[in-house]
Short mmCIF file of C-alpha atoms in Angstrom, two decimals:
data_model
loop_
_atom_site.label_atom_id
_atom_site.label_comp_id
_atom_site.label_asym_id
_atom_site.label_seq_id
_atom_site.Cartn_x
_atom_site.Cartn_y
_atom_site.Cartn_z
CA MET F 393 -38.30 57.32 -49.92
CA LYS F 394 -35.52 55.05 -51.14
CA GLY F 395 -36.38 51.48 -52.11
CA ILE F 396 -34.02 50.09 -49.48
CA ILE F 397 -36.49 51.18 -46.76
CA PHE F 398 -39.28 49.25 -48.53
CA ASN F 399 -36.95 46.23 -48.87
CA VAL F 400 -36.25 46.22 -45.14
CA LEU F 401 -39.97 46.62 -44.33
CA GLU F 402 -40.61 43.61 -46.57
CA ASP F 403 -37.94 41.64 -44.66
CA LEU F 404 -39.53 42.59 -41.32
CA VAL F 405 -43.05 41.63 -42.39
CA ILE F 406 -41.87 38.34 -43.93
CA LYS F 407 -39.96 37.61 -40.72
CA GLN F 408 -43.03 38.32 -38.58
CA CYS F 409 -45.90 37.13 -40.83
CA GLY F 410 -44.36 35.13 -43.69
CA ILE F 411 -44.46 35.81 -47.43
CA GLN F 412 -48.24 35.40 -47.44
CA GLY F 413 -48.50 38.20 -44.85
CA TRP F 414 -46.43 40.56 -47.05
CA ASN F 415 -48.59 39.68 -50.07
CA GLU F 416 -51.69 40.56 -48.05
CA VAL F 417 -50.16 43.89 -47.02
CA LEU F 418 -49.40 44.64 -50.68
CA SER F 419 -52.90 43.65 -51.85
CA GLU F 420 -54.37 46.07 -49.30
CA ASN F 421 -52.42 48.85 -51.03
CA PRO F 422 -53.16 48.66 -54.76
CA GLU F 423 -50.88 51.60 -55.52
CA ALA F 424 -47.92 49.63 -54.10
CA THR F 425 -46.28 47.48 -56.78
CA GLY F 426 -44.08 45.57 -54.32
CA ILE F 427 -41.20 45.94 -56.78
CA TYR F 428 -38.59 47.99 -54.97
CA THR F 429 -34.97 48.56 -55.93
CA ALA F 430 -32.72 49.90 -53.18
CA SER F 431 -31.44 52.96 -55.00
CA GLU F 432 -34.74 54.05 -56.59
CA SER F 433 -37.09 56.56 -54.95
CA TYR F 434 -40.73 55.72 -54.33
CA PRO F 435 -43.61 57.87 -53.01
CA ASP F 436 -43.61 58.38 -49.23
CA GLU F 437 -47.38 57.77 -49.18
CA GLU F 438 -46.76 54.25 -50.47
CA LEU F 439 -44.59 53.47 -47.45
CA PHE F 440 -47.03 55.10 -45.04
CA GLY F 441 -49.87 53.01 -46.55
CA LEU F 442 -47.87 49.79 -46.15
CA VAL F 443 -46.95 50.67 -42.55
CA GLY F 444 -50.66 51.35 -41.79
CA SER F 445 -51.58 47.89 -43.14
CA VAL F 446 -48.79 46.26 -41.11
CA ALA F 447 -50.07 48.02 -37.96
CA ARG F 448 -53.59 46.72 -38.55
CA LYS F 449 -52.28 43.24 -39.25
CA LEU F 450 -50.18 43.14 -36.08
CA GLU F 451 -52.86 45.00 -34.10
CA MET F 452 -50.28 47.53 -33.02
CA PRO F 453 -50.39 51.36 -33.03
CA VAL F 454 -48.65 52.85 -36.09
CA ALA F 455 -46.08 54.61 -33.87
CA GLY F 456 -45.17 51.27 -32.28
CA VAL F 457 -44.72 49.65 -35.71
CA VAL F 458 -42.60 52.56 -36.93
CA GLU F 459 -40.33 52.37 -33.88
CA THR F 460 -39.95 48.60 -34.14
CA PHE F 461 -39.24 49.03 -37.83
CA GLY F 462 -36.61 51.68 -36.97
CA ILE F 463 -34.77 49.25 -34.68
CA PHE F 464 -34.92 46.49 -37.30
CA LEU F 465 -33.89 48.95 -40.04
CA PHE F 466 -30.77 49.95 -38.12
CA HIS F 467 -29.55 46.35 -37.86
CA GLN F 468 -30.24 45.71 -41.55
CA LEU F 469 -28.41 48.87 -42.59
CA ALA F 470 -25.50 48.03 -40.26
CA GLU F 471 -25.24 44.66 -42.00
CA ARG F 472 -25.28 46.24 -45.47
CA TYR F 473 -22.97 49.14 -44.64
CA PRO F 474 -20.64 47.83 -41.92
CA MET F 475 -18.06 50.60 -42.52
CA PHE F 476 -20.35 53.20 -40.97
CA VAL F 477 -20.72 51.34 -37.66
CA GLU F 478 -17.20 49.92 -37.47
CA GLN F 479 -15.51 53.30 -37.60
CA PRO F 480 -17.11 55.04 -34.57
CA GLU F 481 -15.96 53.65 -31.22
CA ASN F 482 -19.18 54.18 -29.33
CA LEU F 483 -22.83 55.14 -29.70
CA ARG F 484 -22.25 58.85 -29.11
CA GLU F 485 -19.57 58.95 -31.81
CA PHE F 486 -21.83 57.06 -34.18
CA LEU F 487 -24.78 59.41 -33.63
CA LEU F 488 -22.52 62.40 -34.26
CA SER F 489 -21.25 60.81 -37.49
CA ILE F 490 -24.75 60.58 -39.02
CA GLU F 491 -24.68 64.12 -40.37
CA SER F 492 -20.93 64.51 -40.92
CA VAL F 493 -20.11 61.09 -42.44
CA ILE F 494 -23.12 58.97 -43.36
CA HIS F 495 -25.25 61.63 -44.99
CA ILE F 496 -22.27 62.89 -46.99
CA GLU F 497 -21.63 59.37 -48.30
CA VAL F 498 -25.32 58.88 -49.10
CA ARG F 499 -25.32 62.10 -51.12
CA LYS F 500 -22.41 60.73 -53.16
CA LEU F 501 -24.53 57.76 -54.21
CA TYR F 502 -27.96 59.27 -54.72
CA ASP F 503 -29.19 62.45 -56.34
CA SER F 504 -31.53 64.41 -54.01
CA PRO F 505 -31.89 61.69 -51.37
CA ASN F 506 -34.14 63.98 -49.23
CA LEU F 507 -32.27 63.23 -46.05
CA PRO F 508 -33.41 64.53 -42.67
CA ASN F 509 -31.26 67.20 -41.09
CA PHE F 510 -29.62 66.66 -37.71
CA THR F 511 -27.93 69.24 -35.51
CA TYR F 512 -26.51 68.41 -32.14
CA ASP F 513 -26.17 69.84 -28.65
CA GLU F 514 -23.04 68.15 -27.27
CA SER F 515 -22.68 70.30 -24.19
CA SER F 516 -23.21 67.41 -21.76
CA GLN F 517 -21.11 64.24 -21.56
CA ASP F 518 -24.01 62.13 -20.21
CA GLN F 519 -26.46 63.05 -22.91
CA LEU F 520 -26.71 64.11 -26.50
CA VAL F 521 -29.51 66.27 -27.84
CA MET F 522 -30.30 65.60 -31.50
CA HIS F 523 -32.38 68.25 -33.25
CA TYR F 524 -34.28 66.48 -36.01
CA GLN F 525 -35.83 68.25 -38.97
CA SER F 526 -37.54 66.64 -41.94
CA PRO F 527 -40.67 67.42 -43.96
CA ARG F 528 -41.56 63.72 -43.55
CA LYS F 529 -41.78 64.12 -39.74
CA LEU F 530 -40.45 60.58 -39.22
CA CYS F 531 -39.09 61.35 -35.76
CA ILE F 532 -40.45 58.06 -34.38
CA LEU F 533 -38.46 56.18 -37.03
CA ALA F 534 -35.40 58.19 -35.98
CA GLU F 535 -36.05 57.15 -32.35
CA GLY F 536 -36.24 53.52 -33.46
CA LEU F 537 -32.98 53.84 -35.39
CA VAL F 538 -31.26 55.35 -32.33
CA ARG F 539 -32.55 52.44 -30.20
CA GLY F 540 -31.25 49.99 -32.82
CA ALA F 541 -27.86 51.73 -32.68
CA ALA F 542 -27.90 51.52 -28.86
CA GLU F 543 -28.46 47.76 -29.15
CA TYR F 544 -25.62 47.47 -31.65
CA TYR F 545 -23.17 49.34 -29.39
CA ASN F 546 -24.57 47.56 -26.34
CA THR F 547 -25.24 50.89 -24.64
CA PRO F 548 -28.33 51.34 -22.47
CA ILE F 549 -30.13 54.61 -23.21
CA THR F 550 -33.28 56.51 -22.48
CA ILE F 551 -34.82 58.81 -25.05
CA GLU F 552 -36.93 61.86 -24.27
CA HIS F 553 -38.82 63.61 -27.01
CA PRO F 554 -40.08 66.85 -25.40
CA VAL F 555 -40.26 68.96 -28.57
CA CYS F 556 -42.03 67.34 -31.52
CA MET F 557 -43.00 68.37 -35.05
CA HIS F 558 -46.24 66.44 -34.62
CA GLN F 559 -47.16 68.96 -31.89
CA GLY F 560 -46.58 72.01 -34.03
CA ALA F 561 -42.85 72.56 -33.44
CA ASN F 562 -40.59 73.21 -36.42
CA HIS F 563 -38.21 70.47 -35.30
CA CYS F 564 -37.97 67.58 -32.84
CA ASP F 565 -35.58 67.31 -29.90
CA LEU F 566 -34.41 63.80 -29.09
CA ILE F 567 -32.64 63.83 -25.74
CA ILE F 568 -30.54 60.67 -25.54
CA ARG F 569 -29.19 59.84 -22.07
CA PHE F 570 -26.40 57.27 -21.95
CA GLY F 571 -26.02 54.57 -19.30
CA ASN F 572 -28.60 53.19 -16.89
CA VAL F 573 -30.52 56.35 -16.04
CA MET B 1282 -44.90 26.63 -43.22
CA SER B 1283 -45.76 23.60 -45.38
CA ASP B 1284 -43.26 21.43 -47.20
CA THR B 1285 -44.61 22.50 -50.62
CA GLU B 1286 -43.87 26.16 -49.79
CA ASN B 1287 -40.35 25.51 -48.61
CA PRO B 1288 -38.61 25.21 -51.99
CA PHE B 1289 -40.10 28.55 -53.08
CA GLU B 1290 -39.12 30.29 -49.89
CA ILE B 1291 -35.63 28.90 -50.18
CA ALA B 1292 -35.48 30.08 -53.78
CA TYR B 1293 -36.89 33.46 -52.70
CA ALA B 1294 -34.18 33.83 -50.04
CA ARG B 1295 -31.55 32.87 -52.61
CA GLU B 1296 -32.86 35.37 -55.16
CA ARG B 1297 -32.98 38.01 -52.47
CA GLN B 1298 -29.33 37.40 -51.63
CA ALA B 1299 -28.48 37.64 -55.31
CA ARG B 1300 -30.33 40.93 -55.57
CA LEU B 1301 -28.59 42.34 -52.51
CA LYS B 1302 -25.27 41.46 -54.07
CA ALA B 1303 -26.30 43.09 -57.35
CA GLU B 1304 -27.38 46.20 -55.47
CA GLN B 1305 -24.12 46.23 -53.53
CA LEU B 1306 -22.24 45.99 -56.81
CA LEU B 1307 -24.28 48.87 -58.21
CA GLU B 1308 -23.53 51.00 -55.17
CA ASP B 1309 -19.83 50.20 -55.31
CA LYS B 1310 -19.77 51.16 -58.98
CA SER B 1311 -21.77 54.32 -58.28
CA ARG B 1312 -19.28 55.29 -55.57
CA GLU B 1313 -16.36 54.58 -57.90
CA LEU B 1314 -18.04 56.60 -60.61
CA TYR B 1315 -18.62 59.48 -58.20
CA LEU B 1316 -14.99 59.51 -57.10
CA LYS B 1317 -13.72 59.23 -60.67
CA ASN B 1318 -16.04 62.00 -61.73
CA GLN B 1319 -14.78 64.15 -58.89
CA LYS B 1320 -11.16 63.53 -59.93
CA LEU B 1321 -12.07 64.23 -63.53
CA GLU B 1322 -13.68 67.53 -62.57
CA GLU B 1323 -10.60 68.50 -60.55
CA SER B 1324 -8.32 67.59 -63.47
CA TYR B 1325 -10.54 69.50 -65.86
CA ASN B 1326 -10.47 72.61 -63.69
CA ARG B 1327 -6.70 72.33 -63.33
CA LEU B 1328 -6.35 71.88 -67.06
CA GLN B 1329 -8.48 74.93 -67.74
CA GLN B 1330 -6.35 77.00 -65.36
CA GLN B 1331 -3.14 75.73 -66.94
CA GLN B 1332 -4.52 76.39 -70.39
CA ALA B 1333 -5.38 79.96 -69.37
CA VAL B 1334 -1.87 80.42 -67.94
CA ALA B 1335 -0.29 78.90 -71.07
CA MET B 1336 -2.34 81.17 -73.33
CA GLN B 1337 -1.46 84.18 -71.21
CA ASN B 1338 2.23 83.28 -71.33
CA GLU B 1339 2.09 82.75 -75.06
CA LYS B 1340 0.37 86.10 -75.51
CA LEU B 1341 2.97 87.83 -73.34
CA ALA B 1342 5.82 86.09 -75.18
CA THR B 1343 4.40 87.23 -78.53
CA LEU B 1344 3.94 90.72 -77.16
CA GLY B 1345 7.51 90.63 -75.87
CA THR B 1346 8.88 89.77 -79.34
CA LEU B 1347 6.62 92.32 -80.98
CA SER B 1348 7.54 94.99 -78.43
CA ALA B 1349 11.26 94.34 -78.89
CA GLY B 1350 10.87 94.64 -82.67
CA VAL B 1351 8.74 97.78 -82.53
CA ALA B 1352 10.99 99.37 -79.92
CA HIS B 1353 14.06 98.66 -82.01
CA GLU B 1354 12.49 100.02 -85.22
CA ILE B 1355 11.20 103.18 -83.52
CA ASN B 1356 14.40 103.73 -81.60
CA ASN B 1357 16.60 104.55 -84.61
CA PRO B 1358 14.46 107.29 -86.19
CA LEU B 1359 13.64 108.46 -82.67
CA ALA B 1360 17.32 109.05 -81.96
CA PHE B 1361 17.83 111.46 -84.88
CA VAL B 1362 14.42 113.12 -84.45
CA LEU B 1363 15.34 113.85 -80.85
CA SER B 1364 18.81 115.01 -81.78
CA ASN B 1365 17.40 117.34 -84.48
CA LEU B 1366 14.78 118.64 -82.11
CA GLU B 1367 17.44 119.55 -79.59
CA SER B 1368 19.03 121.83 -82.23
CA LEU B 1369 15.76 123.57 -83.06
CA PRO B 1370 15.63 125.93 -80.02
CA ILE B 1371 19.07 127.26 -80.99
CA TYR B 1372 17.98 127.72 -84.62
CA LYS B 1373 14.79 129.31 -83.39
CA GLN B 1374 16.74 131.90 -81.42
CA ALA B 1375 18.78 132.77 -84.52
CA LEU B 1376 15.70 133.23 -86.65
CA LEU B 1377 13.99 135.30 -84.00
CA ARG B 1378 17.04 137.54 -83.76
CA LEU B 1379 16.82 138.04 -87.55
CA LEU B 1380 13.15 138.90 -87.21
CA GLU B 1381 13.91 141.40 -84.46
CA LEU B 1382 16.63 143.00 -86.59
CA ASN B 1383 14.19 143.35 -89.45
CA GLN B 1384 11.67 145.00 -87.15
CA LYS B 1385 14.39 147.44 -86.11
CA TYR B 1386 15.30 148.28 -89.75
CA LEU B 1387 11.64 148.71 -90.65
CA LYS B 1388 11.56 151.69 -88.32
CA ASP B 1389 14.90 153.05 -89.60
CA PRO B 1390 14.33 155.90 -92.14
CA GLY B 1391 17.88 155.28 -93.36
CA VAL B 1392 16.77 152.03 -94.98
CA PRO B 1393 15.32 152.55 -98.47
CA GLU B 1394 11.49 152.67 -98.39
CA ASN B 1395 10.91 150.08 -101.14
CA TYR B 1396 13.18 147.68 -99.19
CA ARG B 1397 11.24 148.32 -95.95
CA ASN B 1398 7.87 147.89 -97.73
CA GLU B 1399 8.95 144.60 -99.28
CA ILE B 1400 10.00 143.22 -95.87
CA ALA B 1401 6.83 144.54 -94.16
CA ASP B 1402 4.67 142.90 -96.87
CA LEU B 1403 6.44 139.59 -96.45
CA ILE B 1404 6.11 139.75 -92.65
CA GLU B 1405 2.42 140.47 -92.98
CA LYS B 1406 1.80 137.95 -95.74
CA GLU B 1407 3.50 135.07 -93.96
CA ASP B 1408 2.23 136.20 -90.52
CA LEU B 1409 5.78 136.02 -89.26
CA ASP B 1410 4.94 137.83 -85.99
CA PHE B 1411 2.54 135.05 -85.07
CA ILE B 1412 4.97 132.35 -86.22
CA GLY B 1413 7.62 133.90 -84.01
CA GLU B 1414 5.33 133.68 -80.97
CA ASP B 1415 3.88 130.25 -81.80
CA MET B 1416 7.21 128.63 -82.49
CA HIS B 1417 8.10 128.56 -78.75
CA GLY B 1418 5.04 126.49 -77.85
CA LEU B 1419 5.30 124.21 -80.89
CA ILE B 1420 8.91 123.30 -80.25
CA ASP B 1421 8.38 122.82 -76.50
CA ASP B 1422 5.32 120.59 -77.05
CA THR B 1423 7.12 118.59 -79.73
CA ILE B 1424 10.12 118.00 -77.47
CA GLU B 1425 7.82 116.95 -74.62
CA GLY B 1426 5.90 114.62 -76.94
CA ILE B 1427 9.02 113.01 -78.31
CA GLN B 1428 10.36 112.57 -74.77
CA ARG B 1429 7.16 110.64 -73.98
CA VAL B 1430 7.68 108.48 -77.07
CA LYS B 1431 11.23 107.84 -75.86
CA GLU B 1432 9.92 106.80 -72.44
CA ILE B 1433 7.36 104.44 -74.02
CA VAL B 1434 10.04 102.84 -76.19
CA LEU B 1435 12.23 102.47 -73.09
CA ASN B 1436 9.36 100.80 -71.26
CA LEU B 1437 8.76 98.47 -74.17
CA ARG B 1438 12.40 97.51 -74.18
CA SER B 1439 12.28 96.91 -70.43
CA PHE B 1440 9.29 94.60 -70.92
CA ALA B 1441 10.98 92.73 -73.74
CA ARG B 1442 14.47 92.81 -72.30
CA THR B 1443 16.58 89.92 -73.33
CA GLN B 1444 19.95 91.07 -72.15
CA ASN B 1445 21.40 89.41 -69.09
CA CYS B 1446 23.77 92.12 -67.96
CA ASP B 1447 24.84 93.54 -64.63
CA ARG B 1448 24.10 90.43 -62.62
CA VAL B 1449 25.58 90.42 -59.16
CA GLU B 1450 24.88 88.50 -55.98
CA ALA B 1451 22.46 90.60 -53.95
CA ASP B 1452 20.29 90.47 -50.86
CA LEU B 1453 16.69 91.04 -51.86
CA CYS B 1454 15.66 92.13 -48.35
CA ALA B 1455 18.16 94.99 -48.60
CA GLY B 1456 16.61 95.82 -51.98
CA ILE B 1457 13.10 95.90 -50.48
CA ASN B 1458 14.29 98.11 -47.62
CA SER B 1459 16.00 100.57 -49.95
CA THR B 1460 12.89 100.68 -52.16
CA LEU B 1461 10.78 101.40 -49.09
CA LYS B 1462 13.10 104.25 -48.17
CA LEU B 1463 12.46 105.76 -51.59
CA LEU B 1464 8.74 105.48 -50.96
CA THR B 1465 8.78 106.90 -47.41
CA SER B 1466 6.88 110.04 -48.37
CA GLU B 1467 4.37 108.07 -50.46
CA LEU B 1468 3.63 105.63 -47.66
CA LYS B 1469 3.53 107.97 -44.69
CA THR B 1470 -0.06 109.03 -45.35
CA GLY B 1471 -1.85 106.58 -43.08
CA VAL B 1472 -0.78 103.30 -44.73
CA THR B 1473 0.24 100.60 -42.27
CA LEU B 1474 3.27 98.73 -43.50
CA LYS B 1475 3.85 95.25 -42.12
CA LEU B 1476 7.18 93.63 -42.84
CA ASP B 1477 8.12 90.02 -42.31
CA LEU B 1478 11.47 89.73 -44.02
CA GLN B 1479 13.29 86.57 -43.13
CA PRO B 1480 17.01 86.55 -43.91
CA LEU B 1481 17.52 85.44 -47.52
CA PRO B 1482 20.58 83.97 -49.16
CA GLY B 1483 22.12 86.20 -51.82
CA ILE B 1484 20.89 85.47 -55.33
CA VAL B 1485 22.51 86.35 -58.62
CA CYS B 1486 20.34 89.03 -60.12
CA ASN B 1487 20.13 92.54 -61.40
CA PRO B 1488 19.24 94.33 -58.15
CA ASN B 1489 18.21 97.56 -59.87
CA GLN B 1490 15.70 95.74 -62.02
CA LEU B 1491 14.28 93.80 -59.08
CA ASN B 1492 14.01 97.00 -57.06
CA GLN B 1493 12.00 98.42 -59.93
CA VAL B 1494 9.66 95.42 -59.67
CA PHE B 1495 9.27 95.97 -55.91
CA LEU B 1496 8.67 99.67 -56.51
CA ASN B 1497 5.98 99.00 -59.12
CA LEU B 1498 4.20 96.46 -56.95
CA ILE B 1499 4.36 98.56 -53.78
CA MET B 1500 3.11 101.64 -55.65
CA ASN B 1501 0.21 99.61 -57.05
CA ALA B 1502 -0.58 98.33 -53.55
CA LYS B 1503 -0.47 101.86 -52.22
CA GLN B 1504 -2.88 103.05 -54.90
CA ALA B 1505 -5.17 100.06 -54.25
CA VAL B 1506 -5.54 100.85 -50.53
CA GLU B 1507 -6.26 104.56 -51.02
CA GLY B 1508 -9.54 105.47 -49.34
CA ARG B 1509 -9.88 102.03 -47.69
CA GLU B 1510 -10.42 101.37 -44.03
CA ASN B 1511 -7.19 100.39 -42.18
CA PRO B 1512 -5.08 100.49 -45.34
CA THR B 1513 -2.34 97.89 -44.91
CA ILE B 1514 0.46 96.66 -47.12
CA THR B 1515 2.21 93.47 -46.03
CA ILE B 1516 5.57 92.45 -47.45
CA LYS B 1517 6.97 89.03 -46.68
CA ALA B 1518 10.18 87.40 -47.77
CA CYS B 1519 11.08 83.79 -47.22
CA CYS B 1520 13.17 81.08 -48.74
CA ASP B 1521 12.81 77.36 -49.32
CA ASP B 1522 15.11 74.77 -50.88
CA ASP B 1523 15.07 76.08 -54.41
CA ALA B 1524 13.62 79.57 -54.47
CA VAL B 1525 13.14 82.82 -52.62
CA ARG B 1526 9.61 84.13 -52.39
CA ILE B 1527 8.57 87.73 -52.00
CA GLN B 1528 4.95 88.42 -51.23
CA ILE B 1529 3.43 91.88 -51.49
CA ALA B 1530 -0.15 91.97 -50.23
CA ASP B 1531 -2.67 94.73 -49.72
CA ASN B 1532 -6.18 94.95 -48.34
CA GLY B 1533 -7.23 97.32 -51.09
CA CYS B 1534 -9.95 97.33 -53.72
CA GLY B 1535 -8.84 94.07 -55.38
CA MET B 1536 -9.43 93.09 -58.99
CA PRO B 1537 -12.13 91.07 -60.74
CA PRO B 1538 -10.94 87.99 -62.69
CA GLU B 1539 -11.24 89.75 -66.07
CA VAL B 1540 -8.78 92.44 -64.91
CA GLN B 1541 -6.41 89.87 -63.36
CA LYS B 1542 -6.12 88.17 -66.76
CA GLU B 1543 -4.83 91.33 -68.41
CA ILE B 1544 -2.57 92.96 -65.81
CA PHE B 1545 0.71 91.74 -67.29
CA VAL B 1546 -0.22 92.89 -70.80
CA PRO B 1547 1.69 96.02 -71.89
CA PHE B 1548 -0.35 99.23 -71.83
CA TYR B 1549 -3.24 97.61 -69.97
CA THR B 1550 -4.35 99.98 -67.23
CA THR B 1551 -7.45 100.56 -65.15
CA LYS B 1552 -6.33 104.06 -64.27
CA PRO B 1553 -7.87 107.12 -65.92
CA ILE B 1554 -6.24 108.33 -69.15
CA GLY B 1555 -2.96 110.08 -68.45
CA GLN B 1556 -2.54 108.62 -64.96
CA GLY B 1557 -0.94 105.31 -65.76
CA THR B 1558 1.16 103.95 -68.57
CA GLY B 1559 -0.08 100.38 -68.12
CA MET B 1560 3.54 99.26 -68.26
CA GLY B 1561 4.36 98.79 -64.55
CA LEU B 1562 3.30 95.17 -64.23
CA ALA B 1563 4.30 94.30 -67.80
CA ILE B 1564 7.83 95.47 -66.96
CA ALA B 1565 7.73 93.58 -63.67
CA TYR B 1566 6.71 90.46 -65.58
CA GLY B 1567 9.52 90.95 -68.10
CA ILE B 1568 12.13 91.39 -65.38
CA ILE B 1569 10.98 88.36 -63.38
CA LYS B 1570 10.86 86.29 -66.57
CA ASP B 1571 14.39 87.42 -67.36
CA HIS B 1572 15.46 86.16 -63.94
CA GLY B 1573 13.86 82.76 -64.58
CA GLY B 1574 11.22 83.39 -61.92
CA LYS B 1575 7.48 83.45 -61.60
CA ILE B 1576 5.09 86.20 -60.67
CA SER B 1577 1.56 85.31 -59.64
CA VAL B 1578 -1.44 87.21 -58.40
CA LYS B 1579 -4.42 86.37 -56.24
CA SER B 1580 -7.08 88.97 -55.83
CA ALA B 1581 -10.64 89.39 -54.65
CA VAL B 1582 -12.73 92.48 -55.19
CA ASP B 1583 -13.03 94.58 -52.01
CA GLN B 1584 -10.71 92.22 -50.13
CA GLY B 1585 -7.30 92.85 -51.58
CA THR B 1586 -4.52 91.55 -53.77
CA VAL B 1587 -1.48 89.38 -53.20
CA PHE B 1588 1.46 89.29 -55.59
CA VAL B 1589 3.98 86.51 -55.12
CA ILE B 1590 7.36 86.60 -56.80
CA SER B 1591 9.37 83.45 -56.81
CA LEU B 1592 13.00 83.56 -57.94
CA PRO B 1593 15.27 80.54 -58.34
CA LEU B 1594 18.13 80.42 -55.87
CA TRP B 1595 20.87 79.72 -58.34
CA GLY B 1596 20.75 82.38 -61.04
CA ARG B 1597 18.64 81.63 -64.08
CA ALA B 1598 16.47 78.56 -64.08
CA GLU B 1599 16.09 76.33 -67.15
CA GLY B 1600 12.66 77.81 -67.84
CA ALA B 1601 14.13 81.26 -68.35
CA GLU B 1602 16.77 80.01 -70.72
CA THR B 1603 14.14 78.61 -73.01
CA GLY B 1604 12.08 81.75 -72.61
CA VAL B 1605 9.38 80.07 -70.53
CA ALA B 1606 8.31 82.02 -67.51
CA GLU B 1607 4.97 81.84 -65.87
CA ALA B 1608 2.55 84.60 -65.17
CA VAL B 1609 -0.09 83.02 -63.02
CA SER B 1610 -3.35 84.72 -62.35
CA ASP B 1611 -5.56 82.84 -59.87
#
């Protein structure tokens, strides 16, 4: 996982619990150095360990923390990389640009960034089905990121997640319905 | 948050901003580096292609000079060898008649016996009966061989031609059509011919030479599509501001890159021994070069081959005058 994800988690924890809170999270995970540079890769387990500690600290289920983190992550990334959110005119366009624009640009910057793979079912105007595939199975984070994007584009959505890798499927289906459904 | 912690948190936030800026700078530089690297790779690939084309052209130019020299040197002795050889059948007949007369006198009791014996001994000793029979074959084979040498020298001269004679204004589409008429019987065996010949302005050229180029290329295309499914040869002609372009494409067996590199080299052939001189494309190259044009080839194995000839609209281009023509193999 790239260091930028750890940086944003640090920002979120400091925002919620202060610097002391982040230090406590780090001390609970001795393998985590706390020294993260955006473009470097760090072990996924390190992030999962930190997220587990955050969940215990906030007394929230891990899935809830991951989704909240996803929403926060989107806004942080949008601030750092405004060109990716300024170009698309609406949420649907943005979601479709993840694979065709954003991931291509990310690959230019980083060697083997281990990005998730998205394919789309665009057959309906009212909804978009995103097929998510990643060995990390971070579909909940993806859901959070989509919700963050919906906030950014001021578009109400509902997300259904009927097919999930955590239930044995080889991919996840995120059905995103636009408007007040 | 206590007052004593505040200065550190403020400093932390400041440091964090500084780091974000540093990371942004790093990313910008990485992106720049990526784009520059991409451009560099493109330039490098282009350079390699141009280098290959330049080397090929240099090789062909050297071969052209060499061919012209060799052809010239061989041509003079060839002329008198051929002329002498043409007299030999007549001489042969005379000698054979003498031999026949001797045979007749050998059986004539009126001729003194010692004279007959001497002639019979000589005929036997020198095996003149066999020589008489063998001479026919030897002379015929020699004449055939020397005719082939003459043809090779002619081909070499065509490849290395430097003369700029018999130039007239001609319509290349008419040339293609007349060449196709010549090839009617060759092409009627199941080859689909697609023509897209847009009207072309007349260009100053040697139409006979250009027709030979078309003939060579169409024959090659025809041989390439033999035994293929839906064999098709497509000929297109079009014109832009400065050149006319003739494209001859086939969906035949295609050529691997290593063959494409050599096709314009004299005597290079992929055909079995005795079935191709390896001069067809070398001559085509020489003729197009002489007209200040370019001939290029694109080919993929099992997919087909496309030859594109590009000829300048107004007679010879500057490139041709300085002896620079391009043979491009993609």
